mmCIF file of C-alpha atoms and ligand atoms in Angstrom:
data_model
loop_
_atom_site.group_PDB
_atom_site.id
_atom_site.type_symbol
_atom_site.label_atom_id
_atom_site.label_comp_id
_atom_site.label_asym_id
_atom_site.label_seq_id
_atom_site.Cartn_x
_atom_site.Cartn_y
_atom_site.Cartn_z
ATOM 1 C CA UNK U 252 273.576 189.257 102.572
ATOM 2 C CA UNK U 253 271.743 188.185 105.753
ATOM 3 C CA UNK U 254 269.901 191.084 107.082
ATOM 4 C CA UNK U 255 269.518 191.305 110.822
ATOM 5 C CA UNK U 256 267.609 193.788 113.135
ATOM 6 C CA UNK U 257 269.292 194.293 116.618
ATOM 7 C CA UNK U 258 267.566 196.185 119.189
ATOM 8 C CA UNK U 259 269.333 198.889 119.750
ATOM 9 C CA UNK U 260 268.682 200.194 122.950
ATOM 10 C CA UNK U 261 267.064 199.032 126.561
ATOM 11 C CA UNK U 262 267.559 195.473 128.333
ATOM 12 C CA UNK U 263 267.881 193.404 125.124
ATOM 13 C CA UNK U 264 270.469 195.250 123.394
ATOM 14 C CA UNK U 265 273.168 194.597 125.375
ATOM 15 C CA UNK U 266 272.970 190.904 125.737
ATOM 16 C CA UNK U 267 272.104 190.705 122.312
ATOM 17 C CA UNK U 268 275.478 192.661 120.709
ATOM 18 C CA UNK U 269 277.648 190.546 123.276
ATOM 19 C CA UNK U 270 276.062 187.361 122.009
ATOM 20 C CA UNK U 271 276.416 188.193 118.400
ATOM 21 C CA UNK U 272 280.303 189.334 118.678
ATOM 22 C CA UNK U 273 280.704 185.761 121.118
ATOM 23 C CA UNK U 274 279.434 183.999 117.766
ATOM 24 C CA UNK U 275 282.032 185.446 115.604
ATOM 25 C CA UNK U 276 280.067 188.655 114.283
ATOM 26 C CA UNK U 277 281.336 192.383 114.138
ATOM 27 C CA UNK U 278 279.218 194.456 116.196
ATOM 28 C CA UNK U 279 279.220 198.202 116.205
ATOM 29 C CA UNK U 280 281.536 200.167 118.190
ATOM 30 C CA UNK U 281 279.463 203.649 118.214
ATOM 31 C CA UNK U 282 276.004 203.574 120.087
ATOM 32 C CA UNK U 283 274.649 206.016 117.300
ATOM 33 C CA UNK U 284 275.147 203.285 114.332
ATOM 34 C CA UNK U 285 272.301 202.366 112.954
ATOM 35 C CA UNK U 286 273.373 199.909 109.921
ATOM 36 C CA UNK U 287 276.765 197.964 110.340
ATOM 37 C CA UNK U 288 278.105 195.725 107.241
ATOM 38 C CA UNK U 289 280.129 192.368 108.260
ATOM 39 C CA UNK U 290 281.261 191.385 104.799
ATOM 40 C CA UNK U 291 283.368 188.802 106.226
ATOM 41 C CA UNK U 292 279.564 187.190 107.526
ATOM 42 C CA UNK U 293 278.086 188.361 104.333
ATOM 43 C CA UNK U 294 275.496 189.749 107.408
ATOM 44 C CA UNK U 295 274.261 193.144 107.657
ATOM 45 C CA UNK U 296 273.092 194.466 111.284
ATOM 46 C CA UNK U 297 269.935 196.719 111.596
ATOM 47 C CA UNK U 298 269.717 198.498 114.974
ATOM 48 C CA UNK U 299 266.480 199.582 115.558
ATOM 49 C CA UNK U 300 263.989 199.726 118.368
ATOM 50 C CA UNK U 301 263.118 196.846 120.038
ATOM 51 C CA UNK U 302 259.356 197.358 120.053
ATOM 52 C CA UNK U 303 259.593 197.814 115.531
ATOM 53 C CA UNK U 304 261.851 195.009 114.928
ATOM 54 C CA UNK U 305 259.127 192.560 114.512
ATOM 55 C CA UNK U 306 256.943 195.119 112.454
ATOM 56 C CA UNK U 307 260.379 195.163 110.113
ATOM 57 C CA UNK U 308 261.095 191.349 109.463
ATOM 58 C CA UNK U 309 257.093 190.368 109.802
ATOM 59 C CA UNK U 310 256.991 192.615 106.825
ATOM 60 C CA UNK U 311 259.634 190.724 104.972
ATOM 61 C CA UNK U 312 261.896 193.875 104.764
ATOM 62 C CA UNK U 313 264.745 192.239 106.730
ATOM 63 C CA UNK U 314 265.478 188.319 107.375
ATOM 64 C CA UNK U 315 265.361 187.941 110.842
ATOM 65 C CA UNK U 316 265.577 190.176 114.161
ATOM 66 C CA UNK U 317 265.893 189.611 117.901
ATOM 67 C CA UNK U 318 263.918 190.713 120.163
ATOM 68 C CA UNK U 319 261.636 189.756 123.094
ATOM 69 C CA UNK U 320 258.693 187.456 123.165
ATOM 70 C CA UNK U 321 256.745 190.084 124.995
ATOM 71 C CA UNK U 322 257.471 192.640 122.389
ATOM 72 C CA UNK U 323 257.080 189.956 119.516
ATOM 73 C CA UNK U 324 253.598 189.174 120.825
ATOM 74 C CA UNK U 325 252.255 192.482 121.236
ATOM 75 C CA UNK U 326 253.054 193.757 117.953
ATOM 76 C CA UNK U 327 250.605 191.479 116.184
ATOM 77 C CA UNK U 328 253.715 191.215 113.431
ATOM 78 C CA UNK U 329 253.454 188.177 111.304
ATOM 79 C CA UNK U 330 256.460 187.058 113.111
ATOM 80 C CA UNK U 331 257.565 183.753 114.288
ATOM 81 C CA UNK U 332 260.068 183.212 117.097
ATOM 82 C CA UNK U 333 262.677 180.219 115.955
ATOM 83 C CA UNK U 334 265.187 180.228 118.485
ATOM 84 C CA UNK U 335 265.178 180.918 122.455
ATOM 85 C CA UNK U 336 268.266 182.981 123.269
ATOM 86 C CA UNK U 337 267.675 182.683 127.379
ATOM 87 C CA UNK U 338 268.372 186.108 127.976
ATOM 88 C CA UNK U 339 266.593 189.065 128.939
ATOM 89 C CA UNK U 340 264.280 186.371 130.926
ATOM 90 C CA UNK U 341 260.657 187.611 132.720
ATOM 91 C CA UNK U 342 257.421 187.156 133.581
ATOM 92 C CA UNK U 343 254.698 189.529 132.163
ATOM 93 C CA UNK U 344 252.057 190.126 135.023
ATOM 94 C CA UNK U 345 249.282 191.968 136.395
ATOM 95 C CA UNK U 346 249.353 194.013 139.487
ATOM 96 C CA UNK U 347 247.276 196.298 141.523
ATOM 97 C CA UNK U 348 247.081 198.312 145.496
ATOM 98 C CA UNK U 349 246.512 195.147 147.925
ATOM 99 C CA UNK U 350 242.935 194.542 148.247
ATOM 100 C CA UNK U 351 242.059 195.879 144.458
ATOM 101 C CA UNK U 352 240.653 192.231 143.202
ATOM 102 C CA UNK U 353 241.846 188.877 143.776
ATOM 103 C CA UNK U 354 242.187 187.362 139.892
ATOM 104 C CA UNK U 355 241.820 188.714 136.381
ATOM 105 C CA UNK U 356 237.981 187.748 136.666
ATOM 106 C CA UNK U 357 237.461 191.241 138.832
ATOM 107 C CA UNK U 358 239.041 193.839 136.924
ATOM 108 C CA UNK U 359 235.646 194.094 134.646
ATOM 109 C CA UNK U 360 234.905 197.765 134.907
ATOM 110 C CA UNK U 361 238.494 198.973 135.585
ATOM 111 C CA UNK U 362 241.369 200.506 133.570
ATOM 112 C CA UNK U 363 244.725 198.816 133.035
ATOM 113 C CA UNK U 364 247.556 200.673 132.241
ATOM 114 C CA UNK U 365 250.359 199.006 130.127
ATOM 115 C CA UNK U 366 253.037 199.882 127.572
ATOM 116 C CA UNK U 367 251.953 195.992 125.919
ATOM 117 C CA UNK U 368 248.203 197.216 125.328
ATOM 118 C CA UNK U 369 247.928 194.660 122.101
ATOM 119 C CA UNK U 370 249.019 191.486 124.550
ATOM 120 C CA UNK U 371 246.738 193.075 127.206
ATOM 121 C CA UNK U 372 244.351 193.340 125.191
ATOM 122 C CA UNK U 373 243.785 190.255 123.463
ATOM 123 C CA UNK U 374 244.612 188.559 127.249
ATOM 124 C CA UNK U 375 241.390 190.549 128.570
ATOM 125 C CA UNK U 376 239.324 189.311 125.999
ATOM 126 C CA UNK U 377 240.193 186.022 126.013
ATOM 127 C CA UNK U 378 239.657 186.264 129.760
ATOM 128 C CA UNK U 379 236.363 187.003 129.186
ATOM 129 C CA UNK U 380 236.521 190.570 130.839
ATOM 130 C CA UNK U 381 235.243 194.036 129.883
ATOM 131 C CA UNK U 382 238.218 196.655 131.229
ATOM 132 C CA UNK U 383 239.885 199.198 129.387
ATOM 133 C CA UNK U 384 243.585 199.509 128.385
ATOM 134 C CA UNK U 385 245.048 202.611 128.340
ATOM 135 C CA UNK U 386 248.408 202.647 126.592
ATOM 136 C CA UNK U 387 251.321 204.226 128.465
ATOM 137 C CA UNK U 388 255.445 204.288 127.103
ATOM 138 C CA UNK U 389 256.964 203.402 130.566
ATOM 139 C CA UNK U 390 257.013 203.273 134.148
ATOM 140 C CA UNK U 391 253.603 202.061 134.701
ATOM 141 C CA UNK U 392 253.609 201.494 138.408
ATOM 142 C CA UNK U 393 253.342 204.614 139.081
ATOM 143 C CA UNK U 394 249.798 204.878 136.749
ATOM 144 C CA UNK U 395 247.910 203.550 139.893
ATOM 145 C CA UNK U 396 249.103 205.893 142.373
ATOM 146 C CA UNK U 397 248.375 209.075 139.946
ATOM 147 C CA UNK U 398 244.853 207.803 139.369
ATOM 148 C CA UNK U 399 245.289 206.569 135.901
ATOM 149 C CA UNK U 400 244.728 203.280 136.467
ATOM 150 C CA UNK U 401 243.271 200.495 139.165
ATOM 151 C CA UNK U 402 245.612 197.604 137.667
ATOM 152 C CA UNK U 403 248.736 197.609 135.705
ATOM 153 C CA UNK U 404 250.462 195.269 133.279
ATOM 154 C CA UNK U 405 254.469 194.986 133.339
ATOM 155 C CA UNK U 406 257.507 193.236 132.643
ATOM 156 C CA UNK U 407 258.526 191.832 136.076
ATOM 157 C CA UNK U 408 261.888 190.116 136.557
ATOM 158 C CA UNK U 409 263.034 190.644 140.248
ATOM 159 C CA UNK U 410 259.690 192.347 141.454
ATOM 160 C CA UNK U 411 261.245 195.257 143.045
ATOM 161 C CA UNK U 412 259.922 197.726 140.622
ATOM 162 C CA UNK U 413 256.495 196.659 142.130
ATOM 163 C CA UNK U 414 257.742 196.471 145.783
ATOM 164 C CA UNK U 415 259.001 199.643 145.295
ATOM 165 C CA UNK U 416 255.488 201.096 144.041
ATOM 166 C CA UNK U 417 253.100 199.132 146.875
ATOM 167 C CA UNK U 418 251.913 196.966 144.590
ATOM 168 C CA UNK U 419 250.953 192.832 144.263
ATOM 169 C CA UNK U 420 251.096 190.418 141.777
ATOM 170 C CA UNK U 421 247.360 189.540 140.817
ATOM 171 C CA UNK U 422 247.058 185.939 139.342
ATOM 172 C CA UNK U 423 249.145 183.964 137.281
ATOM 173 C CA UNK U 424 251.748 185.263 134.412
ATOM 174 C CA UNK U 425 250.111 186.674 131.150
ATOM 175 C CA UNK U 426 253.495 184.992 129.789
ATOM 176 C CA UNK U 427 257.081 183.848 130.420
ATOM 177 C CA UNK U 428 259.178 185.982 127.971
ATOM 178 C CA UNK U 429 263.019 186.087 126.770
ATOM 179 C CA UNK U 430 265.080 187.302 123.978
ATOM 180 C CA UNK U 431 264.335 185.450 120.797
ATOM 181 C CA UNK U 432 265.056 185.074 117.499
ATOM 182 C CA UNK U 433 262.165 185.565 114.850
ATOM 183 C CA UNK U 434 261.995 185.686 110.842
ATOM 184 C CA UNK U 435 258.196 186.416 109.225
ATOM 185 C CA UNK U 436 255.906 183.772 109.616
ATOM 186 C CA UNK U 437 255.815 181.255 106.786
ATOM 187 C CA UNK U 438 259.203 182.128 105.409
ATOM 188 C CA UNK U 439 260.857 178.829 104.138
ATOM 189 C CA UNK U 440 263.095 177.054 107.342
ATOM 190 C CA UNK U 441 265.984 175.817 105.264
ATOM 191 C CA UNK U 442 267.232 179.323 104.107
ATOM 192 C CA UNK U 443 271.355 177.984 104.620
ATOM 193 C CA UNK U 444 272.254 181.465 105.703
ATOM 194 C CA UNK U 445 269.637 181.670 108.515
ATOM 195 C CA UNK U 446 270.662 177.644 109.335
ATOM 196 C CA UNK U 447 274.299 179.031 109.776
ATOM 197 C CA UNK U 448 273.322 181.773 111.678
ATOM 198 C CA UNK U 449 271.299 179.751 114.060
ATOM 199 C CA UNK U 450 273.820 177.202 114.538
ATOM 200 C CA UNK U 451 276.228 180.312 115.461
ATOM 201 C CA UNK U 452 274.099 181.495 117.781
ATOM 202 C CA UNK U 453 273.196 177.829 119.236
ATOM 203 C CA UNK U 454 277.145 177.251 119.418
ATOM 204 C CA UNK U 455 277.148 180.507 121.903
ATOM 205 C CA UNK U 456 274.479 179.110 124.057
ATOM 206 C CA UNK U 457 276.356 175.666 124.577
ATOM 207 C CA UNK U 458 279.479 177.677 124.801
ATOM 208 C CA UNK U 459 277.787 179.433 127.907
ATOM 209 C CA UNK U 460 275.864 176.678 129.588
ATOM 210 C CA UNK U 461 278.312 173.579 129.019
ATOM 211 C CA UNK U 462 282.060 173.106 129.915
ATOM 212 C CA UNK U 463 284.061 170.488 128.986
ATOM 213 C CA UNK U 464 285.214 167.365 132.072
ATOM 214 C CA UNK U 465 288.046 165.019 131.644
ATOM 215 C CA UNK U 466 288.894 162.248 134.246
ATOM 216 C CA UNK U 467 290.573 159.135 134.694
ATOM 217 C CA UNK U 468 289.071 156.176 136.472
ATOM 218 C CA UNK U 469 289.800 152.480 136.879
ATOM 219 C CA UNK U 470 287.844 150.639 134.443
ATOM 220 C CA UNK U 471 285.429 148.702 136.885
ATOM 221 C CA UNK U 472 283.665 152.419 137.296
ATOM 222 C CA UNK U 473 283.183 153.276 134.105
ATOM 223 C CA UNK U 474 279.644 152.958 133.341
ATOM 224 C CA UNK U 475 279.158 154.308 136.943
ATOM 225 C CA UNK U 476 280.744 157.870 135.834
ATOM 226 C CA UNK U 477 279.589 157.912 132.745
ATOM 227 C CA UNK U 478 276.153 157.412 133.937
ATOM 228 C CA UNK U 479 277.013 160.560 135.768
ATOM 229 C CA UNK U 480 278.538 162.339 132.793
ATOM 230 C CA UNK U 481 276.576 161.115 129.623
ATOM 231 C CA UNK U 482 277.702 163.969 127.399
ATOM 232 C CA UNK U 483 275.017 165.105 124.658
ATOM 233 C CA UNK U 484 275.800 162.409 121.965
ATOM 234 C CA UNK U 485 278.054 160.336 124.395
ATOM 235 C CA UNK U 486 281.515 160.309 126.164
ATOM 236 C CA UNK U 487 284.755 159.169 124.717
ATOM 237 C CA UNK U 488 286.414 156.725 126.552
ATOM 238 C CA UNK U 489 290.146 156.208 125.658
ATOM 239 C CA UNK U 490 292.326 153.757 126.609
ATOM 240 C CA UNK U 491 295.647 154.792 129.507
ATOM 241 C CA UNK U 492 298.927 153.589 129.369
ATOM 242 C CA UNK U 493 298.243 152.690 133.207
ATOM 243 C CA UNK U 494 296.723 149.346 132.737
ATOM 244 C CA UNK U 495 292.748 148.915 134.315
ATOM 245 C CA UNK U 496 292.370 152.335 134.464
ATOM 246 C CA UNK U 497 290.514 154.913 131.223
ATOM 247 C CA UNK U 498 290.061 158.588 130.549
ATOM 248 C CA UNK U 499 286.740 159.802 129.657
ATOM 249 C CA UNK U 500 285.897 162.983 128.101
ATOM 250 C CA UNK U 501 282.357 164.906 128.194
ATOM 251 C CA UNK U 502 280.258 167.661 128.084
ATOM 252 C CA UNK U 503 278.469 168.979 131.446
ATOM 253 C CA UNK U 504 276.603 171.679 132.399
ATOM 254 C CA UNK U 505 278.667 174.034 134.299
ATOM 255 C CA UNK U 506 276.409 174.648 136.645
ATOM 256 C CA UNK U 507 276.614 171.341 137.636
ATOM 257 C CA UNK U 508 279.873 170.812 137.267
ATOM 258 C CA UNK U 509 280.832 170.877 141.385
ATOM 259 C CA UNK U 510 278.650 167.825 142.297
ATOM 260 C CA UNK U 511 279.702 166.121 139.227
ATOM 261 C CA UNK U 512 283.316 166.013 139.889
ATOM 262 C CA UNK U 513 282.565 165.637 144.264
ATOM 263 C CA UNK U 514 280.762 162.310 142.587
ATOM 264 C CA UNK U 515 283.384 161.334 140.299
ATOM 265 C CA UNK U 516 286.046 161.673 143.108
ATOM 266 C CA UNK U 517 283.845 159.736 145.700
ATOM 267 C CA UNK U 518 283.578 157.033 142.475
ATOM 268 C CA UNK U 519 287.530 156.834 142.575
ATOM 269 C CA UNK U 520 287.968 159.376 139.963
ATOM 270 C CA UNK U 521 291.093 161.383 139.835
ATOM 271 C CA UNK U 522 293.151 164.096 137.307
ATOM 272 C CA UNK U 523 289.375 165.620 137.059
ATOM 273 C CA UNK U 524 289.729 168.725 135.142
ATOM 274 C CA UNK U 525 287.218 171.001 133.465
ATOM 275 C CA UNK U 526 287.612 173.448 130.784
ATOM 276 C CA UNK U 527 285.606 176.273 129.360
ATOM 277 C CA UNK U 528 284.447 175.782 125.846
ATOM 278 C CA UNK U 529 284.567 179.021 123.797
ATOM 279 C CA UNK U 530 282.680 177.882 120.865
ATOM 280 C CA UNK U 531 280.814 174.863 118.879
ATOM 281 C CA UNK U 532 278.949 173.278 116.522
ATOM 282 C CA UNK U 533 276.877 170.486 117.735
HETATM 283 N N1 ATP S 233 264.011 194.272 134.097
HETATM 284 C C1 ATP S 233 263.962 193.483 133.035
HETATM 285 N N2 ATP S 233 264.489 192.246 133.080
HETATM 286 C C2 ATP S 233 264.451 191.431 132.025
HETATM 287 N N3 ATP S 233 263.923 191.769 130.857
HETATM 288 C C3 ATP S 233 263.394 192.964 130.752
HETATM 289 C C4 ATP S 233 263.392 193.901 131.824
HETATM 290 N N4 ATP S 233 262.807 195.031 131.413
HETATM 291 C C5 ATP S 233 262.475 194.816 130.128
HETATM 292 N N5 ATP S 233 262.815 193.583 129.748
HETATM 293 C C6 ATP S 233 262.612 192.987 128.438
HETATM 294 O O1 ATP S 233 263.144 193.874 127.482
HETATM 295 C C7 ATP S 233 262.252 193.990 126.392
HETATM 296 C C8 ATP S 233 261.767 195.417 126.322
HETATM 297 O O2 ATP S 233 262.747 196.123 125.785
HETATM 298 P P1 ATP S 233 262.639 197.699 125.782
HETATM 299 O O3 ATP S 233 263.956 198.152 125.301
HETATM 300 O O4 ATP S 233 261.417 198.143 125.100
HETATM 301 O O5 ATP S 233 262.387 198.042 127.290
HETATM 302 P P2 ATP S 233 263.404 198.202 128.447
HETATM 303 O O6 ATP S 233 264.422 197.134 128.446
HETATM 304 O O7 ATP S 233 262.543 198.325 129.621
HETATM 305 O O8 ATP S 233 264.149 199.549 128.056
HETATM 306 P P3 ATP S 233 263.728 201.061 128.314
HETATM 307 O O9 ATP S 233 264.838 201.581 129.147
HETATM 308 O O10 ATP S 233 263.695 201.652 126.951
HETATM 309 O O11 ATP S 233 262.414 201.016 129.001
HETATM 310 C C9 ATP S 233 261.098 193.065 126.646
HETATM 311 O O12 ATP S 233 261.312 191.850 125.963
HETATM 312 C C10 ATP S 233 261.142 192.858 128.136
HETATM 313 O O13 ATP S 233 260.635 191.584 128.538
HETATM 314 O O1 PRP S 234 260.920 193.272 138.380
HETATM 315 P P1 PRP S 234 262.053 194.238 138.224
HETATM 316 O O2 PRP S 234 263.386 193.590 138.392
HETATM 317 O O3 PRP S 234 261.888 195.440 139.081
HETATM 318 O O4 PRP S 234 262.074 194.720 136.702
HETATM 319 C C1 PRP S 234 260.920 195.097 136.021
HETATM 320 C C2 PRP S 234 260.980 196.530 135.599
HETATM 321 O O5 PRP S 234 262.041 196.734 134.630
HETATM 322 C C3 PRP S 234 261.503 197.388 133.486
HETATM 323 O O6 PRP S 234 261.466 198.754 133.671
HETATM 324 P P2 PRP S 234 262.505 199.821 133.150
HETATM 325 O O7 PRP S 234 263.509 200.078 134.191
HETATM 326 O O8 PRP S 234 263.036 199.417 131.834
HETATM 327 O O9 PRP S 234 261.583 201.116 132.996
HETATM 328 P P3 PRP S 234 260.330 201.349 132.058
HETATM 329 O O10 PRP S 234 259.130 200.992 132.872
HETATM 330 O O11 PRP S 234 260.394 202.793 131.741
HETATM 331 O O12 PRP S 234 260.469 200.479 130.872
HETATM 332 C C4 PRP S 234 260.061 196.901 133.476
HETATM 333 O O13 PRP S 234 259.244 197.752 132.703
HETATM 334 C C5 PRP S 234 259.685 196.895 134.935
HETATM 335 O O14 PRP S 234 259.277 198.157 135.358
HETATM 336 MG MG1 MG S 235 261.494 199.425 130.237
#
C-alpha cells in the first residue's frame, strides 16, 4: 500500500481532496477521518496537519504527502517536492507600517513576527541581517499594530489581508509557493506505485488546463492551423470524405481556446468544436 498524508484542514485541504477524488481516488466523506483505506488504489490516505506532513514522510514513516512549498521549506524535513500541483498558489513576503524600512537590509535591530520562523530565519541570515523572529500561529498582521513586532512575514495571495491591516510589501518575495507533492529526500524515483500516482495526478492537471479542438479545413491551410494548434506530441490530421478539405484533432489550453478557434475561423476553419477532457495519461 501507498501511504499518503493529506492535509487535513486550512487552504490546501480542499483543493487537495478534490484533486485526489478527480484522479480516481476515494476521499473521505467525514471531516473527522483521520486514516481512509482505498483498497481498490492499494493507497492509504493520512490526514494530518499541513504544517507535520513533511516532518511524517521526511521521516520515512509514510511515502509521500502534499502540502505547500512554504510549509515544506520551513520545516527543515528531509523532504523533496516532486511534483507542482498549481494550487493553493502565493507569494511569501515581508511587510511593515509605511515608512518602517525600505528593503530587508534595514530590519537589523527589529523583530519579525511570522508563523514560518525556520524560512524566516534562515532568509535573515542569508540576508546578512541581525533581527529577531518571534514565532506566532496566525494572523500576524495584526503583531505590528499590538507592538509585537516592527515587520511581519506572511503568506500573501490577493494582499488584502495586508490592506486590510495598513501595511506594505517590503522588497521582493522570500518565495513563490503552491501545493506540492513531496516523498523524503533521497528515496529511490522509480518506486512504480509513486510513478502511477504521479501520472494520476499529472492526468488531473492536463485534464484541468487542456481541452480537446476538432476542426475541418481545406487542405491548403493546414500547416497554417496546425501551426496554431500543435498539440503536445502533435495533431492528427485525417482525411474527409469532402475532397481538399481535412479534420484535425488537438490538444489546447483552454484558456486559450477563444483566440484559437477566432484564428482558425479567420483561417477558413469551420465545424470547430471543443471538448472537455476528464482524464489522461500523457
Ligand atoms: N490565502 C491563501 N491563498 C493561497 N494559499 C494560502 C493562503 N493562505 C495559506 N495558504 C497556503 O496554505 C498553506 C498553509 O496551510 P495552513 O493550513 O497551515 O494555513 P491556512 O490555509 O492559512 O489555514 P488556517 O485556517 O489553519 O490558518 C501554505 O502552503 C500557504 O502558502
Ligand atoms: O493576501 P490575502 O489574499 O489576503 O491572503 C493571505 C492571508 O491568508 C492567510 O491567512 P488565513 O486567513 O489563513 O489566517 P491565518 O493568518 O490565521 O493563517 C495568510 O496567512 C494571510 O494572512
Ligand atoms: Mg492561515
Amino acid at each position: 500500500m501507498l501511504r499518503i498524508a493529506v492535509p487535513n484542514k486550512g487552504s490546501l485541504s480542499e483543493p487537495a481532496s478534490a484533486m485526489l477524488h478527480e484522479a480516481g481516488y476515494r476521499q473521505r466523506k467525514d471531516r473527522k477521518e483521520l486514516v481512509l483505506v482505498d483498497a481498490e488504489n492499494e493507497v492509504e490516505f493520512f490526514f494530518l496537519r499541513p504544517r507535520d506532513i513533511a516532518v511524517y514522510v521526511g521521516s520515512g514513516r509514510l511515502d509521500i504527502g502534499i502540502t505547500g512549498r512554504d510549509l515544506l521549506l520551513d520545516s527543515g524535513s528531509q523532504a523533496e517536492e516532486i511534483m507542482q500541483l498549481g494550487f493553493a498558489g502565493s507569494t511569501f513576503r515581508y511587510a511593515t507600517r509605511p515608512g518602517t524600512a525600505r528593503d530587508v537590509s534595514e530590519f537589523g535591530g527589529m523583530t519579525v513576527a511570522t508563523s514560518f520562523a525556520g524560512l524566516v530565519t534562515k532568509h535573515l541570515a542569508d540576508s546578512g541581517v541581525d533581527a529577531a523572529v518571534v514565532h506566532l500561529d496566525g494572523a500576524v498582521e495584526t503583531a505590528i499594530q499590538l507592538g509585537v513586532a516592527e515587520v511581519i512575514a506572511d503568506v500573501v495571495e490577493t494582499g488584502t489581508t495586508l490592506r486590510n491591516a495598513g501595511l506594505e510589501i517590503i522588497g521582493e518575495p522570500i518565495l513563490e509557493s503552491e501545493a506540492v507533492v513531496i516523498r523524503r529526500t533521497g528515496d529511490p524515483s522509480d518506486d512504480p506505485k509513486v510513478q502511477q500516482f504521479l501520472r494520476r495526478m499529472q492526468g488531473v492537471l492536463v485534464a484541468r488546463r487542456y481541452v480537446m479542438m476538432d476542426y475541418d479545413i481545406r487542405v491548403e491551410q493546414v500547416e497554417r492551423a496546425v501551426a496554431l494548434t500543435p498539440g503536445l506530441e502533435s495533431p492528427t490530421v485525417s482525411p474527409l470524405h469532402h475532397e481538399g478539405w481535412v479534420a484535425v484533432r488537438s490538444m489546447v489550453p483552454a484558456k486559450d481556446a477563444q483566440r484559437i478557434m477566432d484564428e482558425l475561423y479567420d483561417l477558413g476553419a469551420r465545424a470547430i468544436l471543443t471538448t472537455g477532457i476528464h482524464a489522461c495519461r500523457l
